[in-house]
Tab-separated table of C-alpha atoms in Angstrom:
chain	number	residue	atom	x	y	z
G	1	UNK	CA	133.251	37.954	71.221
G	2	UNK	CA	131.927	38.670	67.155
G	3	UNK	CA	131.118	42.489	69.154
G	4	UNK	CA	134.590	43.100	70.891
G	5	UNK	CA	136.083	41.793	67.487
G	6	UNK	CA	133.924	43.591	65.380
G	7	UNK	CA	134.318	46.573	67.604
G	8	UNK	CA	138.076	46.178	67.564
G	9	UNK	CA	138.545	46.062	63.924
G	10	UNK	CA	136.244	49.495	63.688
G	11	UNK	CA	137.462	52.296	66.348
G	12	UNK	CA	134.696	54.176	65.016
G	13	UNK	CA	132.188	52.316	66.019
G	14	UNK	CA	130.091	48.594	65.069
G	15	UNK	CA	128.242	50.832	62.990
G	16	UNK	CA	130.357	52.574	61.144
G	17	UNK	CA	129.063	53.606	57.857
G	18	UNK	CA	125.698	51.930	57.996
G	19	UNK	CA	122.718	54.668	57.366
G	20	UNK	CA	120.003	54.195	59.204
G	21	UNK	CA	116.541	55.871	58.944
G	22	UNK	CA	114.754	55.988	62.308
G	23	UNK	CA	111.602	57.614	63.249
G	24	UNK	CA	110.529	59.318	66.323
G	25	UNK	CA	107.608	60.838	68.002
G	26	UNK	CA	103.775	60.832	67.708
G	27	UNK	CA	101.800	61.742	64.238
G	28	UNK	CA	99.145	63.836	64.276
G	29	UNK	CA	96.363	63.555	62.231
G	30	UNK	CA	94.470	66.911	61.583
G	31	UNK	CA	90.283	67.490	62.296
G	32	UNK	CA	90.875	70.859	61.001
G	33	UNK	CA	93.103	73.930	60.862
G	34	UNK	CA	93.265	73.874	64.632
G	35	UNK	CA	92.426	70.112	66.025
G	36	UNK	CA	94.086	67.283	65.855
G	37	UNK	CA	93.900	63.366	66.999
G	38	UNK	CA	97.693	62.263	68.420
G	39	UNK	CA	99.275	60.109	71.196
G	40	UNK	CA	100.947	60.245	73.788
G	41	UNK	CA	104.235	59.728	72.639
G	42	UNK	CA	107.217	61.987	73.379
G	43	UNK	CA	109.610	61.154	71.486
G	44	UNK	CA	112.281	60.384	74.016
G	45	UNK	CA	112.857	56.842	73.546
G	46	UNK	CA	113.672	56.883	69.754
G	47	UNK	CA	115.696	60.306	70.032
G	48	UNK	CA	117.952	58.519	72.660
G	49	UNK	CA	117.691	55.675	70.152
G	50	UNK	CA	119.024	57.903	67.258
G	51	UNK	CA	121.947	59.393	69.442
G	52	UNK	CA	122.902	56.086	71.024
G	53	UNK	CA	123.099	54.483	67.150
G	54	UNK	CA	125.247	57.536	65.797
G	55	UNK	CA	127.528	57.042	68.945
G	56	UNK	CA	127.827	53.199	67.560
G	57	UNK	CA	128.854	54.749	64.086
G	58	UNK	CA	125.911	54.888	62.285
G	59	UNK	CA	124.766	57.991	60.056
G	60	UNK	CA	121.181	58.431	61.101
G	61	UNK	CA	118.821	60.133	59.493
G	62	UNK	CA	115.862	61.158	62.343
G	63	UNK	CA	111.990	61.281	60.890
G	64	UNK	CA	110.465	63.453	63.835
G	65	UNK	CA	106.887	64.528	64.417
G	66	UNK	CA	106.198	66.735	66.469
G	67	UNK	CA	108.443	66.963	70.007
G	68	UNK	CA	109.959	69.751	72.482
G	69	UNK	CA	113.386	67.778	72.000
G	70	UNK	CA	116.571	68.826	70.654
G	71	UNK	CA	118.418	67.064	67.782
G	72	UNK	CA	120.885	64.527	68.680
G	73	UNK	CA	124.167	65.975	67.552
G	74	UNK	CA	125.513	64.656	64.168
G	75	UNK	CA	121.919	63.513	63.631
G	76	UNK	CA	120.019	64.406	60.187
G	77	UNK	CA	116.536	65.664	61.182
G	78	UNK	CA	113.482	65.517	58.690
G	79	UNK	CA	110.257	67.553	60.727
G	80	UNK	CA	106.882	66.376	59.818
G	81	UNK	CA	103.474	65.769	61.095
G	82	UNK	CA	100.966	63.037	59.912
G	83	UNK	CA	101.282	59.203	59.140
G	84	UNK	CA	100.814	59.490	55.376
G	85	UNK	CA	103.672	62.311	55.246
G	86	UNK	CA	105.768	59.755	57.634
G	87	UNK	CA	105.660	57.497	55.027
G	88	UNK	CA	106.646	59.143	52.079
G	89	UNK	CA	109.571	60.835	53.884
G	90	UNK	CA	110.355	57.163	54.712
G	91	UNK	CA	109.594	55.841	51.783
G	92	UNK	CA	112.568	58.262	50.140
G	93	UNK	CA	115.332	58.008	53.304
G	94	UNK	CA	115.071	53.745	52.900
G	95	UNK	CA	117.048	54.681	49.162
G	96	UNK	CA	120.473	53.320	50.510
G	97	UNK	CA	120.087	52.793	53.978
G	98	UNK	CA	120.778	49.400	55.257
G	99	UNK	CA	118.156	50.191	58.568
G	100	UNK	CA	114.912	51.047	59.369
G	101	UNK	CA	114.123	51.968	62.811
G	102	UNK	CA	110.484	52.469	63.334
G	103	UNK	CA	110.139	54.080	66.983
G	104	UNK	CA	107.207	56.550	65.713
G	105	UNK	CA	103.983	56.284	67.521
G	106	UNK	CA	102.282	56.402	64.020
G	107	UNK	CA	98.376	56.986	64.134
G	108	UNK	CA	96.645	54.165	62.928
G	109	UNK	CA	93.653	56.348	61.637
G	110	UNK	CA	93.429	59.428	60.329
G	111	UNK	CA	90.440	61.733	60.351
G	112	UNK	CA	88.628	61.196	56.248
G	113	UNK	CA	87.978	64.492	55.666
G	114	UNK	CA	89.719	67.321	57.420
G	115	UNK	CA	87.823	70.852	57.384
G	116	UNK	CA	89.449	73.287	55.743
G	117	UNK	CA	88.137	76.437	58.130
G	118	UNK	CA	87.528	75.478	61.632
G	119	UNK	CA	84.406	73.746	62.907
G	120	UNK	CA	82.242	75.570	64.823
G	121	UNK	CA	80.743	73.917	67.620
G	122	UNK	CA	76.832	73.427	66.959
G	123	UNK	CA	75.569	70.286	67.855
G	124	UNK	CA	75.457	68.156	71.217
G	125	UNK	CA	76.794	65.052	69.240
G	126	UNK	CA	79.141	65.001	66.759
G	127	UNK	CA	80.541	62.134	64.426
G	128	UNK	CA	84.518	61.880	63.772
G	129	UNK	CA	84.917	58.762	60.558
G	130	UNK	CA	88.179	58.007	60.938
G	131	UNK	CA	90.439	55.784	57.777
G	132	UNK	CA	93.354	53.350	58.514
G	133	UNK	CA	96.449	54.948	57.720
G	134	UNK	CA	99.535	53.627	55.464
G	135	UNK	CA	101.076	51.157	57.388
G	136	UNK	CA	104.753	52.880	57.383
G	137	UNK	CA	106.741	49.464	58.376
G	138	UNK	CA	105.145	47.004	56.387
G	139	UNK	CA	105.085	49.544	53.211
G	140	UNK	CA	109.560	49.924	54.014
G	141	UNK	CA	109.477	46.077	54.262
G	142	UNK	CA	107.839	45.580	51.309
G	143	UNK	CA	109.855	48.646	49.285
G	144	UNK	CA	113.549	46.693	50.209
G	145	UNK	CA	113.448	42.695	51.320
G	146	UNK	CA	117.072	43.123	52.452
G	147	UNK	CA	116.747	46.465	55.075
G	148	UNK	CA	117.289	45.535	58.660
G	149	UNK	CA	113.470	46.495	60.132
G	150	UNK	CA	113.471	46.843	63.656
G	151	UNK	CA	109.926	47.682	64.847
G	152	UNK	CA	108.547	48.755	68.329
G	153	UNK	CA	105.524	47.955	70.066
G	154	UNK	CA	103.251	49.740	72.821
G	155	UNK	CA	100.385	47.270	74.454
G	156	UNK	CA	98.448	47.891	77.762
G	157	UNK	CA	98.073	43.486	77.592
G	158	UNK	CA	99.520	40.089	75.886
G	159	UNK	CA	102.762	42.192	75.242
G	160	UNK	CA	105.133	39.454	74.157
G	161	UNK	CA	102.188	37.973	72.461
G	162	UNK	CA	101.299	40.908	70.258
G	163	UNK	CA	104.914	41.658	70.118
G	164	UNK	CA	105.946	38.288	68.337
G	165	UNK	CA	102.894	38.447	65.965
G	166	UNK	CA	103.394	41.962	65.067
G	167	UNK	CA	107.483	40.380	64.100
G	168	UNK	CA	106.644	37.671	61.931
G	169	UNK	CA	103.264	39.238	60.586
G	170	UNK	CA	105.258	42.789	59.334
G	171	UNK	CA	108.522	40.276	58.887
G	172	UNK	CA	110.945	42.819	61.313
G	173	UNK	CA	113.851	41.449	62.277
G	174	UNK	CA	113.335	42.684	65.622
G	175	UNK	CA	110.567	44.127	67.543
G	176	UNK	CA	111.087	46.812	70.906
G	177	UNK	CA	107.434	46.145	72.995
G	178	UNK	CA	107.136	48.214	76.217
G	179	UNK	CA	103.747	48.540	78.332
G	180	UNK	CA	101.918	51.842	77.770
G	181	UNK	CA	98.800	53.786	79.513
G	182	UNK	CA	98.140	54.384	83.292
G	183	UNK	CA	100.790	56.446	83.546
G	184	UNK	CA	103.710	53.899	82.084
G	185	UNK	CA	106.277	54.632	79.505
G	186	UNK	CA	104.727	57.502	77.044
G	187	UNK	CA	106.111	61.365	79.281
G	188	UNK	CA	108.192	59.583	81.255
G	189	UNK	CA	112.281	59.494	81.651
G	190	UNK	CA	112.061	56.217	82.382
G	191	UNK	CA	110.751	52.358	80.697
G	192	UNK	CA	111.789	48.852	80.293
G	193	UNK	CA	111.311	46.765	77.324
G	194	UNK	CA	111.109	43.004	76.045
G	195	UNK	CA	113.119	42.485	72.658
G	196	UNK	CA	112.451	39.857	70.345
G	197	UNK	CA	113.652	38.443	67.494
G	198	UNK	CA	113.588	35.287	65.219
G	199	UNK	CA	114.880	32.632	67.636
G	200	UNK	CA	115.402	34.761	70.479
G	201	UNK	CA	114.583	37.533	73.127
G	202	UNK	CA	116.208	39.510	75.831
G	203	UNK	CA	114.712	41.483	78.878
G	204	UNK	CA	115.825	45.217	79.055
G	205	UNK	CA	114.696	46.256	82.681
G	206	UNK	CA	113.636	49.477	83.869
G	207	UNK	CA	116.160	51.955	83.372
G	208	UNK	CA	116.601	55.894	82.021
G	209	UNK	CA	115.464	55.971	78.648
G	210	UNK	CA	118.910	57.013	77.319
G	211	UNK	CA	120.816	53.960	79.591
G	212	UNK	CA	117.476	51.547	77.714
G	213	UNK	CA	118.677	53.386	74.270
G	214	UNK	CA	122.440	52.025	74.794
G	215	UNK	CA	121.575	48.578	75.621
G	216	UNK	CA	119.361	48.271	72.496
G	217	UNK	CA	121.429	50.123	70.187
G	218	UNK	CA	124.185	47.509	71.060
G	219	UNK	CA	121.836	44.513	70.598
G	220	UNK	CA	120.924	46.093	67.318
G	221	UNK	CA	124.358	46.360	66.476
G	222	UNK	CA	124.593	42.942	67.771
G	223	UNK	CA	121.788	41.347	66.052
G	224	UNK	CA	122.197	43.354	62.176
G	225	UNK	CA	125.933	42.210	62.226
G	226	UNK	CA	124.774	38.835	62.610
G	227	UNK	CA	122.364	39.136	60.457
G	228	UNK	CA	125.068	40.549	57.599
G	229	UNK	CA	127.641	38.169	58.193
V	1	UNK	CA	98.595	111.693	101.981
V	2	UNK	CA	95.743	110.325	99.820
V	3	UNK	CA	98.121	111.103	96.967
V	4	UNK	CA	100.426	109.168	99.354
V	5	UNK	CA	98.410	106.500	99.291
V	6	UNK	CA	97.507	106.247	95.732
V	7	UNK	CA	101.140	106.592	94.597
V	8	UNK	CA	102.036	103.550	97.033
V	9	UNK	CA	99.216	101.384	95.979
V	10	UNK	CA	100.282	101.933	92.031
V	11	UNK	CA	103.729	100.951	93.033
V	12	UNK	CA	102.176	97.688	94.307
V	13	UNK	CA	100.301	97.499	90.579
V	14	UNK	CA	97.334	98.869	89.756
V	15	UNK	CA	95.787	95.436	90.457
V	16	UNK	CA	97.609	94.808	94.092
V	17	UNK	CA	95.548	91.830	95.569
V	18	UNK	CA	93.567	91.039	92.611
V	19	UNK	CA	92.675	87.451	92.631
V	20	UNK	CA	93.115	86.446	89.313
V	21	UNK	CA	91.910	82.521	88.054
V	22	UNK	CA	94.133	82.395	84.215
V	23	UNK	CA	93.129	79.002	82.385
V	24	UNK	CA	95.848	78.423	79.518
V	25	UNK	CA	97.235	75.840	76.984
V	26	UNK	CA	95.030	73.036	75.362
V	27	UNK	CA	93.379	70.218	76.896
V	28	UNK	CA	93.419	66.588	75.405
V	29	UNK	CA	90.246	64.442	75.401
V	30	UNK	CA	91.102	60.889	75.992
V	31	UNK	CA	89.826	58.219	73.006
V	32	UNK	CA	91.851	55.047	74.920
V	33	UNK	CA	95.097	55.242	77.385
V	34	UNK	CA	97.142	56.353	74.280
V	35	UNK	CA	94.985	58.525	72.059
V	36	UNK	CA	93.741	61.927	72.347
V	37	UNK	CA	91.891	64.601	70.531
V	38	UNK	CA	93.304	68.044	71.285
V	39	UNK	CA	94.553	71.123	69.290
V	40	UNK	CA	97.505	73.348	68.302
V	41	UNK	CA	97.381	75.820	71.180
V	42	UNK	CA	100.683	76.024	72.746
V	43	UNK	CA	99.766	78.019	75.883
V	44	UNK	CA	102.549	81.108	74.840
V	45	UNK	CA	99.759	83.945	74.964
V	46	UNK	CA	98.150	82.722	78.174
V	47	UNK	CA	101.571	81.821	80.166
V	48	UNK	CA	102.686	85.301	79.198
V	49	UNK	CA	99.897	87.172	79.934
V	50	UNK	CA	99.939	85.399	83.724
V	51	UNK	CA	103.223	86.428	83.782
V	52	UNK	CA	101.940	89.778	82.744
V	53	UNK	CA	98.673	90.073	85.190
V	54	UNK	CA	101.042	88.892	87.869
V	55	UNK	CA	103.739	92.436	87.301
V	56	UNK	CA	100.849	94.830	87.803
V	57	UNK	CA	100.501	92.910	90.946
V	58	UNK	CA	97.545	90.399	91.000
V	59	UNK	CA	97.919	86.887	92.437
V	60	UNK	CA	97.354	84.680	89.847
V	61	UNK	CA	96.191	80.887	89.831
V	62	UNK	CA	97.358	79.866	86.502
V	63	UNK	CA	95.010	76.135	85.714
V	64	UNK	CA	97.062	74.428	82.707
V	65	UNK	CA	96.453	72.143	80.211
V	66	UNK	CA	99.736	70.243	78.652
V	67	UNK	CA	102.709	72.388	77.699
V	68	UNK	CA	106.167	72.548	77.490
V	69	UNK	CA	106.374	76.166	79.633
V	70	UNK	CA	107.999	77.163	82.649
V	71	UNK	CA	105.993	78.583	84.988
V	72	UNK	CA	106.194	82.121	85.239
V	73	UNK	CA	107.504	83.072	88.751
V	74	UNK	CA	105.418	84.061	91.555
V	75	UNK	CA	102.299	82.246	89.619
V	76	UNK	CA	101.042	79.227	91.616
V	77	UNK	CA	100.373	76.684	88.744
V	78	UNK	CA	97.472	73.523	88.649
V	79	UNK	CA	98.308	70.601	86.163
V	80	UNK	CA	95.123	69.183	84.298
V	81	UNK	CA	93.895	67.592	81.033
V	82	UNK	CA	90.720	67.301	79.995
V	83	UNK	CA	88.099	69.857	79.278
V	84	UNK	CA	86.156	68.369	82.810
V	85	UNK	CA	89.034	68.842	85.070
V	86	UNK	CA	89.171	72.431	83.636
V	87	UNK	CA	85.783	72.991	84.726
V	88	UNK	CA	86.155	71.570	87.785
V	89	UNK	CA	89.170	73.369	88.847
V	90	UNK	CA	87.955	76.865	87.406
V	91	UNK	CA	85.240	76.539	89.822
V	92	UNK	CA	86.523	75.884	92.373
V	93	UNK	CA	89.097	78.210	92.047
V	94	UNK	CA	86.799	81.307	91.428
V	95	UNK	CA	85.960	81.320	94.888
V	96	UNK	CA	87.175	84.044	96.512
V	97	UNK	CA	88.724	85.812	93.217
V	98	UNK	CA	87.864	89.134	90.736
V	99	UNK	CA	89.008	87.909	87.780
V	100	UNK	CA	88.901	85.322	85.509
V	101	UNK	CA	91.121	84.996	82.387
V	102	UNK	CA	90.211	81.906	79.482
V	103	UNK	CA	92.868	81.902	77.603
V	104	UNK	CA	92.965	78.215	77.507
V	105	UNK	CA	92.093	76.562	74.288
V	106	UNK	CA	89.458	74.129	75.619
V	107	UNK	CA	88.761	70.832	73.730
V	108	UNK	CA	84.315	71.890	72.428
V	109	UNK	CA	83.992	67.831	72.039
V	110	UNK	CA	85.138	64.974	74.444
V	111	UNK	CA	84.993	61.197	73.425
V	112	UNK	CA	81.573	59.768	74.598
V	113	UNK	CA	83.405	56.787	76.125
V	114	UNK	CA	87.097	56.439	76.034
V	115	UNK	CA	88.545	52.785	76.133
V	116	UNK	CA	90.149	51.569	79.087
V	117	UNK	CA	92.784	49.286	76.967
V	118	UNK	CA	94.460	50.634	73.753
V	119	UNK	CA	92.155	50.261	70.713
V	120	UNK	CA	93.474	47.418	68.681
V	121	UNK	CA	93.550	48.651	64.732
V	122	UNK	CA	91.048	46.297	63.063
V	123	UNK	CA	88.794	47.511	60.787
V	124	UNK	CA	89.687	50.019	57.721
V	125	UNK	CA	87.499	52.604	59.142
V	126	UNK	CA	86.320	53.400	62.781
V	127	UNK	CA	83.900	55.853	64.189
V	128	UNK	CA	84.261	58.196	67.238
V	129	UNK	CA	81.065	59.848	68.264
V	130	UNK	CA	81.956	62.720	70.307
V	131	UNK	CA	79.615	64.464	73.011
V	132	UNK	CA	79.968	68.513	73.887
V	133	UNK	CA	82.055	69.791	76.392
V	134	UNK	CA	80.854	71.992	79.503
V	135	UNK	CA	80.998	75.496	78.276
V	136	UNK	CA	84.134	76.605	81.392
V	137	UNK	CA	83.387	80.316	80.792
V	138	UNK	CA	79.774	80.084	80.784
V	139	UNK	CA	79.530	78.043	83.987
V	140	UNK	CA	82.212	80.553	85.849
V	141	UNK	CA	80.152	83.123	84.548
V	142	UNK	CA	76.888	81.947	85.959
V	143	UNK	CA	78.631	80.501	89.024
V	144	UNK	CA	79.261	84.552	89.905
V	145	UNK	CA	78.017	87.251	88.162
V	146	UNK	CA	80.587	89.812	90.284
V	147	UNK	CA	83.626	88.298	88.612
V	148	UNK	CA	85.653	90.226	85.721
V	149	UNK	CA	85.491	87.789	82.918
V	150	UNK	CA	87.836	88.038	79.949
V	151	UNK	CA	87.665	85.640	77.264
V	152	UNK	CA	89.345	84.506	74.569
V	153	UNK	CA	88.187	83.576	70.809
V	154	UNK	CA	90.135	81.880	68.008
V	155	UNK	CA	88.520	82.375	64.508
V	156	UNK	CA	89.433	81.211	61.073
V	157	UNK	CA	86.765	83.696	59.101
V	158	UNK	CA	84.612	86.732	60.168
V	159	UNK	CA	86.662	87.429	62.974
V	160	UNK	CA	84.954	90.482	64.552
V	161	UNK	CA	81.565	89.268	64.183
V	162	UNK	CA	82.202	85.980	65.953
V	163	UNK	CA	84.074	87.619	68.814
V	164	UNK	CA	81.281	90.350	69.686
V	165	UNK	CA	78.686	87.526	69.378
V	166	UNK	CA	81.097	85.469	71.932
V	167	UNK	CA	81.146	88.581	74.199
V	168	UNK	CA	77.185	89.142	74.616
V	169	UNK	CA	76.090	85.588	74.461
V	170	UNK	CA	78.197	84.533	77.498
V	171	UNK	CA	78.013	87.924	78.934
V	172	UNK	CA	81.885	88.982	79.203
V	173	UNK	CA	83.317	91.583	80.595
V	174	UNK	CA	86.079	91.887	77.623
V	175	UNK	CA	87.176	89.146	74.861
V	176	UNK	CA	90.239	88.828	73.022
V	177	UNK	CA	90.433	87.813	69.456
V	178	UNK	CA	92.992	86.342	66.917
V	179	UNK	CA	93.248	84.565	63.623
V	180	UNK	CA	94.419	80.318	63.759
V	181	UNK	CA	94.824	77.967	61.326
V	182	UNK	CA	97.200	77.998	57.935
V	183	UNK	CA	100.374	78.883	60.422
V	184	UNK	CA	98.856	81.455	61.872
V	185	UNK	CA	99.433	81.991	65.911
V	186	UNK	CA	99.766	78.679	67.460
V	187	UNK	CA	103.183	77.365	67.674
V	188	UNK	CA	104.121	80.711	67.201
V	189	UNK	CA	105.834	82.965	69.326
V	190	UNK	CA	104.085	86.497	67.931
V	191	UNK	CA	100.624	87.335	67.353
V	192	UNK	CA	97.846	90.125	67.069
V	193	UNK	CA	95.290	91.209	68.652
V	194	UNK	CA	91.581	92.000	68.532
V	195	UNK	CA	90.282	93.748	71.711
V	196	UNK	CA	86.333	93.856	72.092
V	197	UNK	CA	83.912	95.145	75.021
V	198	UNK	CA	80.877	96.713	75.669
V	199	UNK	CA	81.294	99.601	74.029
V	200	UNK	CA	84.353	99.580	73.011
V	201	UNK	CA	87.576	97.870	71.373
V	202	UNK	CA	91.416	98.138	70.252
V	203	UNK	CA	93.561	96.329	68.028
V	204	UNK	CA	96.556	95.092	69.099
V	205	UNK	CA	99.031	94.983	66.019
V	206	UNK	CA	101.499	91.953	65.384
V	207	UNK	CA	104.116	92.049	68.082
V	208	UNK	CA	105.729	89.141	70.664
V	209	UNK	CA	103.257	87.557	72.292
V	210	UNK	CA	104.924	89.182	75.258
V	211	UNK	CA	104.989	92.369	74.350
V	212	UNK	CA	101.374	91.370	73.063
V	213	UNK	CA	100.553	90.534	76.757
V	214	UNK	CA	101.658	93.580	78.579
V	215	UNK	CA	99.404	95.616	76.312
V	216	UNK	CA	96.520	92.618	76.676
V	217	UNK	CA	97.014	92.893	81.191
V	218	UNK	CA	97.114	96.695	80.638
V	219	UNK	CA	93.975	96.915	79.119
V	220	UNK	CA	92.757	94.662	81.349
V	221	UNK	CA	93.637	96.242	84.912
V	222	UNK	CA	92.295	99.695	82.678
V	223	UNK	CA	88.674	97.870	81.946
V	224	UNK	CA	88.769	95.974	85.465
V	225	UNK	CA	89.528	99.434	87.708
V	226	UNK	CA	86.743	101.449	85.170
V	227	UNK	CA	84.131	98.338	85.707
V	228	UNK	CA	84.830	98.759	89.519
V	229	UNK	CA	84.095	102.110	90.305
């Protein structure tokens, strides 16, 4: 109804026009020249994220760490590797976008001091301190009050729990929460995911993660249209 | 007719039925279902020196940490992770085989007890107290003294020095050594080479980590034929 007559009124696309900065992939947060602390994360759910979006219009602008994938075509592609670099690359892609898409698996600590030459191995024991990182949403939130945030969220329990108190708590105007570990979600082709929002939610069962990537590119569509109008 | 012979069994490769155990790529140490400590090895230089080992005609059993590679054909190929399953598989593997290659880039610490649920981010800082790996060369090495051992070493500083210490204190047959860190051969796709043995050593100059390989299994089948009669 508003999305056939939205879509209707723009052949190119719902999102025609509207720049969106999404990131994609795990950080990785470096012990020294050759070790590093990362996730699991491979960066297929927000690259099929970032195509399906461009094929709804938008320009999007792709903060990657590191993957094996290809760049969607007509997608802008920024490479980088820890949280705090995340940031400031988002940090200067928010400047006239009216999204944020924050698929990144973004360590939430990074290692205090990184060594500069490798460590040798010496003792039996050894002691990693570890700091919180930036917190790369909440910091986009807080640069631009008006952005569209859509956040995502990976929880082995409580998912739509943590899920809605991750939205209201980092004020997203929607959250993405999928089950991760034992195998689930992160190196797989496949997921399903719960999508909330203020005052509503929908269920996006299992399905390819590029087939998942349509259906919640068009409720984004869906949902920052509303949101606009 | 024994020239006969000879000339048929070099057309087979000089290592014809050679059973060859090549460990390659990283390994990841779990912290929770997510998180992982592991490091920038890629698994290029072992996968292509398999590949390598396998033309002069040895059977290889190629045990893999994470990577992106194809495996190279006529290799039989075993999946793992962790720095444990690596050990695990190497020796049981080594039965029955002449050679074995560590070219993997094994994980030296493992987290002493990795969650079973993701780690909730709470406090600004957190600690991980991590215990030593098994030492896989050492215990293939003392599991049978027979075998041809070649090892690998990655150094950031005194590279020579650390290599020909590697090579006596775990008593190898031959070690390979490069330079990491500061962009330097991981994630690469060319190299160089620092050959060390008993006695003896080459350099390998900068070159594809192919090309790099051929020389590497040459040398190899040259030290491994010399060492058996």
């Amino acid at each position: 109804q508003i999305r056939d007559a939205i879509a209707q009124r723009f052949n190119a696309g719902p999102l025609h026009g509207v720049r969106v900065v999404l990131t994609a992939g795990p950080t990785r947060e470096a012990i020294d020249p050759v070790r590093y602390i990362s996730n699991r994360s491979s960066g297929k759910m927000g690259y099929a994220l970032a195509a399906a979006l461009q094929a709804l219009g938008a320009n999007v602008t792709l903060l990657s760490g590191p993957t094996n994938l290809s760049t969607p075509a007509g997608v802008l592609r920024v490479d980088l590797e820890s949280a705090e670099q995340l940031l400031e690359e988002s940090l200067r892609a928010v400047a006239g976008a009216q999204m944020f898409v924050g698929a990144a698996a973004v360590a939430d600590y990074r290692v205090d001091m990184p060594a500069d030459e490798k460590i040798k191995k010496a003792d039996a024991t050894m002691s990693l301190t570890l700091s919180r990182n930036p917190d790369v949403i909440a910091a986009v939130r807080q640069r631009d009050a008006k952005l569209f945030v859509v956040g995502f969220a990976a929880e082995t329990e409580k998912l739509a729990e943590h899920a809605r108190a991750k939205l209201e708590r980092k004020k997203l105007d929607m959250i993405a929460a999928n089950w991760v570990g034992h195998g689930r979600a992160f190196d797989r082709d496949d997921n399903a995911l719960s999508i909330f929002w203020n005052g509503g939610e929908r269920e996006l069962p299992q399905a390819s993660k590029s087939e998942l990537a349509r259906q919640l590119a068009s409720l984004i569509a869906e949902r920052f249209l509303a949101a606009r109008n």
